[in-house]
Amino acid sequence: MASTAQHASKFTRFLNSETGPRTVHFWAPVFKWALVIAGINDLQRPVEKLSGTQQIALFATGAIWTRWAGFVIKPRNPLLASVNFFLGAVAGYQLIRIVNYRRDVGDSPMQVFKYIIKGDPTKQKEQAPPVSIENK
């Protein structure tokens, strides 16, 4: 007698797989697509309002986890690999936008690097003076 697994439909096999919708391995990447969508929406945002450190973090996350989810971790999770690939791609594009903008402004490569890491020093908010606690 043939096993039922051989005759199961593709949907049933997907439903019961190690990375199917009954596991966190499915739902975590699905919700992570929200970061990709937010990054795509930020393509319309003015470049000077983008955070360089945030884009570096998203790019690094996307690049590292694409490799691990697609080739190293077992079971392989193509959904996680794909969302991380697109996360890294969008963040990389945003970093290119920041670099091109700062180069057009006239910054040197070192100034561009500092801008990405520290932000614009001319627009830093003034720190509030320290609050002293007095006993009355």
XYZ file of N, CA, C and O in Angstrom, residues 17-73:
228
model
N 5.053 21.240 5.552
C 6.507 21.248 5.422
C 7.172 21.947 6.608
O 6.514 22.619 7.409
N 8.508 21.784 6.693
C 9.266 22.396 7.793
C 9.260 23.918 7.736
O 9.522 24.576 8.730
N 8.994 24.486 6.563
C 8.944 25.944 6.419
C 7.560 26.402 5.957
O 7.414 27.456 5.380
N 6.557 25.610 6.242
C 5.190 25.919 5.828
C 4.503 26.888 6.768
O 5.065 27.327 7.777
N 3.252 27.216 6.463
C 2.520 28.240 7.224
C 2.156 27.849 8.651
O 1.616 28.654 9.386
N 2.489 26.663 9.055
C 2.254 26.275 10.446
C 3.497 26.485 11.312
O 3.536 26.041 12.449
N 4.499 27.153 10.757
C 5.749 27.352 11.490
C 6.147 28.824 11.498
O 5.688 29.620 10.676
N 7.049 29.162 12.405
C 7.584 30.520 12.458
C 8.484 30.773 11.253
O 8.696 31.918 10.857
N 9.010 29.708 10.666
C 9.881 29.845 9.500
C 9.132 30.408 8.289
O 9.744 30.850 7.334
N 7.843 30.374 8.331
C 7.021 30.968 7.278
C 6.592 32.386 7.656
O 6.730 33.316 6.874
N 6.076 32.546 8.871
C 5.464 33.818 9.249
C 6.481 34.922 9.514
O 6.206 36.090 9.243
N 7.656 34.594 10.019
C 8.671 35.634 10.245
C 9.062 36.321 8.938
O 9.063 37.557 8.863
N 9.363 35.580 7.857
C 9.666 36.260 6.595
C 8.476 37.022 6.017
O 8.651 38.087 5.423
N 7.278 36.483 6.207
C 6.094 37.182 5.687
C 5.983 38.561 6.336
O 5.775 39.562 5.655
N 6.151 38.622 7.643
C 6.064 39.915 8.325
C 7.272 40.798 8.029
O 7.181 42.021 8.074
N 8.410 40.191 7.716
C 9.608 40.970 7.408
C 9.462 41.720 6.086
O 10.160 42.704 5.850
N 8.543 41.276 5.235
C 8.301 42.007 3.986
C 7.839 43.432 4.273
O 7.989 44.310 3.426
N 7.303 43.690 5.461
C 6.903 45.055 5.820
C 8.113 45.992 5.802
O 7.987 47.163 5.420
N 9.289 45.494 6.199
C 10.500 46.325 6.142
C 10.876 46.662 4.699
O 11.305 47.768 4.404
N 10.709 45.684 3.817
C 11.016 45.922 2.411
C 10.047 46.949 1.827
O 10.453 47.875 1.121
N 8.781 46.809 2.148
C 7.769 47.752 1.646
C 8.041 49.155 2.191
O 7.945 50.143 1.460
N 8.409 49.253 3.470
C 8.746 50.561 4.047
C 9.956 51.164 3.340
O 9.995 52.365 3.069
N 10.942 50.326 3.025
C 12.116 50.810 2.303
C 11.774 51.295 0.906
O 12.313 52.301 0.428
N 10.864 50.595 0.242
C 10.425 51.026 -1.093
C 9.684 52.354 -0.996
O 9.859 53.240 -1.833
N 8.870 52.514 0.043
C 8.179 53.794 0.241
C 9.170 54.922 0.510
O 8.927 56.063 0.133
N 10.287 54.608 1.151
C 11.303 55.624 1.439
C 12.045 56.082 0.193
O 12.792 57.056 0.249
N 11.863 55.404 -0.927
C 12.495 55.854 -2.169
C 11.975 57.233 -2.579
O 12.650 57.957 -3.293
N 10.786 57.594 -2.117
C 10.207 58.898 -2.415
C 10.644 59.964 -1.407
O 10.423 61.143 -1.629
N 11.243 59.536 -0.324
C 11.674 60.459 0.734
C 12.899 61.233 0.267
O 13.764 60.685 -0.407
N 13.000 62.510 0.636
C 14.209 63.269 0.293
C 15.449 62.607 0.894
O 15.417 62.114 2.024
N 16.531 62.616 0.144
C 17.753 61.923 0.558
C 18.276 62.443 1.889
O 18.757 61.671 2.717
N 18.180 63.730 2.114
C 18.728 64.291 3.349
C 17.975 63.836 4.594
O 18.427 64.037 5.714
N 16.834 63.203 4.432
C 16.069 62.709 5.578
C 16.313 61.227 5.847
O 15.748 60.670 6.782
N 17.151 60.576 5.036
C 17.450 59.161 5.236
C 18.533 58.989 6.295
O 19.426 59.813 6.419
N 18.451 57.909 7.033
C 19.453 57.586 8.043
C 20.479 56.626 7.445
O 20.145 55.510 7.060
N 21.727 57.072 7.397
C 22.786 56.233 6.850
C 23.040 54.996 7.690
O 23.218 53.898 7.161
N 23.037 55.154 9.007
C 23.290 54.002 9.874
C 22.166 52.971 9.769
O 22.418 51.771 9.801
N 20.938 53.437 9.622
C 19.820 52.511 9.462
C 19.961 51.733 8.154
O 19.749 50.519 8.122
N 20.350 52.415 7.095
C 20.498 51.745 5.802
C 21.656 50.746 5.829
O 21.567 49.676 5.231
N 22.737 51.068 6.543
C 23.846 50.127 6.674
C 23.382 48.878 7.420
O 23.703 47.747 7.034
N 22.634 49.072 8.491
C 22.146 47.931 9.269
C 21.224 47.052 8.430
O 21.323 45.819 8.463
N 20.312 47.672 7.679
C 19.401 46.892 6.838
C 20.149 46.175 5.719
O 19.852 45.023 5.390
N 21.150 46.852 5.133
C 21.937 46.232 4.071
C 22.713 45.032 4.609
O 22.732 43.957 3.996
N 23.365 45.202 5.757
C 24.144 44.110 6.341
C 23.242 42.934 6.714
O 23.575 41.777 6.450
N 22.093 43.235 7.305
C 21.143 42.183 7.654
C 20.708 41.419 6.413
O 20.694 40.186 6.400
N 20.361 42.154 5.371
C 19.923 41.510 4.138
C 21.005 40.655 3.516
O 20.754 39.508 3.112
N 22.223 41.171 3.457
C 23.318 40.435 2.821
C 23.682 39.179 3.611
O 23.828 38.093 3.042
N 23.805 39.304 4.911
C 24.204 38.165 5.743
C 23.129 37.088 5.745
O 23.397 35.909 5.526
N 21.882 37.496 5.978
C 20.826 36.499 6.115
C 20.376 35.896 4.793
O 19.807 34.810 4.772
N 20.638 36.573 3.682
C 20.348 35.943 2.391
C 21.208 34.700 2.247
O 20.726 33.632 1.858
N 22.482 34.838 2.545
C 23.388 33.698 2.442
C 23.005 32.584 3.413
O 22.902 31.429 3.041
N 22.786 32.945 4.673
C 22.502 31.925 5.674
C 21.177 31.222 5.431
O 21.091 29.998 5.532
N 20.134 31.958 5.116
C 18.812 31.338 4.924
C 18.756 30.517 3.644
O 18.022 29.530 3.572
N 19.513 30.929 2.640
C 19.454 30.225 1.369
C 20.401 29.064 1.238
O 20.132 28.126 0.484
N 21.536 29.091 1.975
C 22.556 28.081 1.715
C 23.096 27.362 2.946
O 23.653 26.281 2.824
N 22.973 27.941 4.127
C 23.631 27.361 5.292
C 22.639 26.689 6.235
O 22.825 25.538 6.620
N 21.611 27.391 6.639
C 20.660 26.886 7.624
C 19.825 25.769 7.017
O 19.364 25.860 5.881
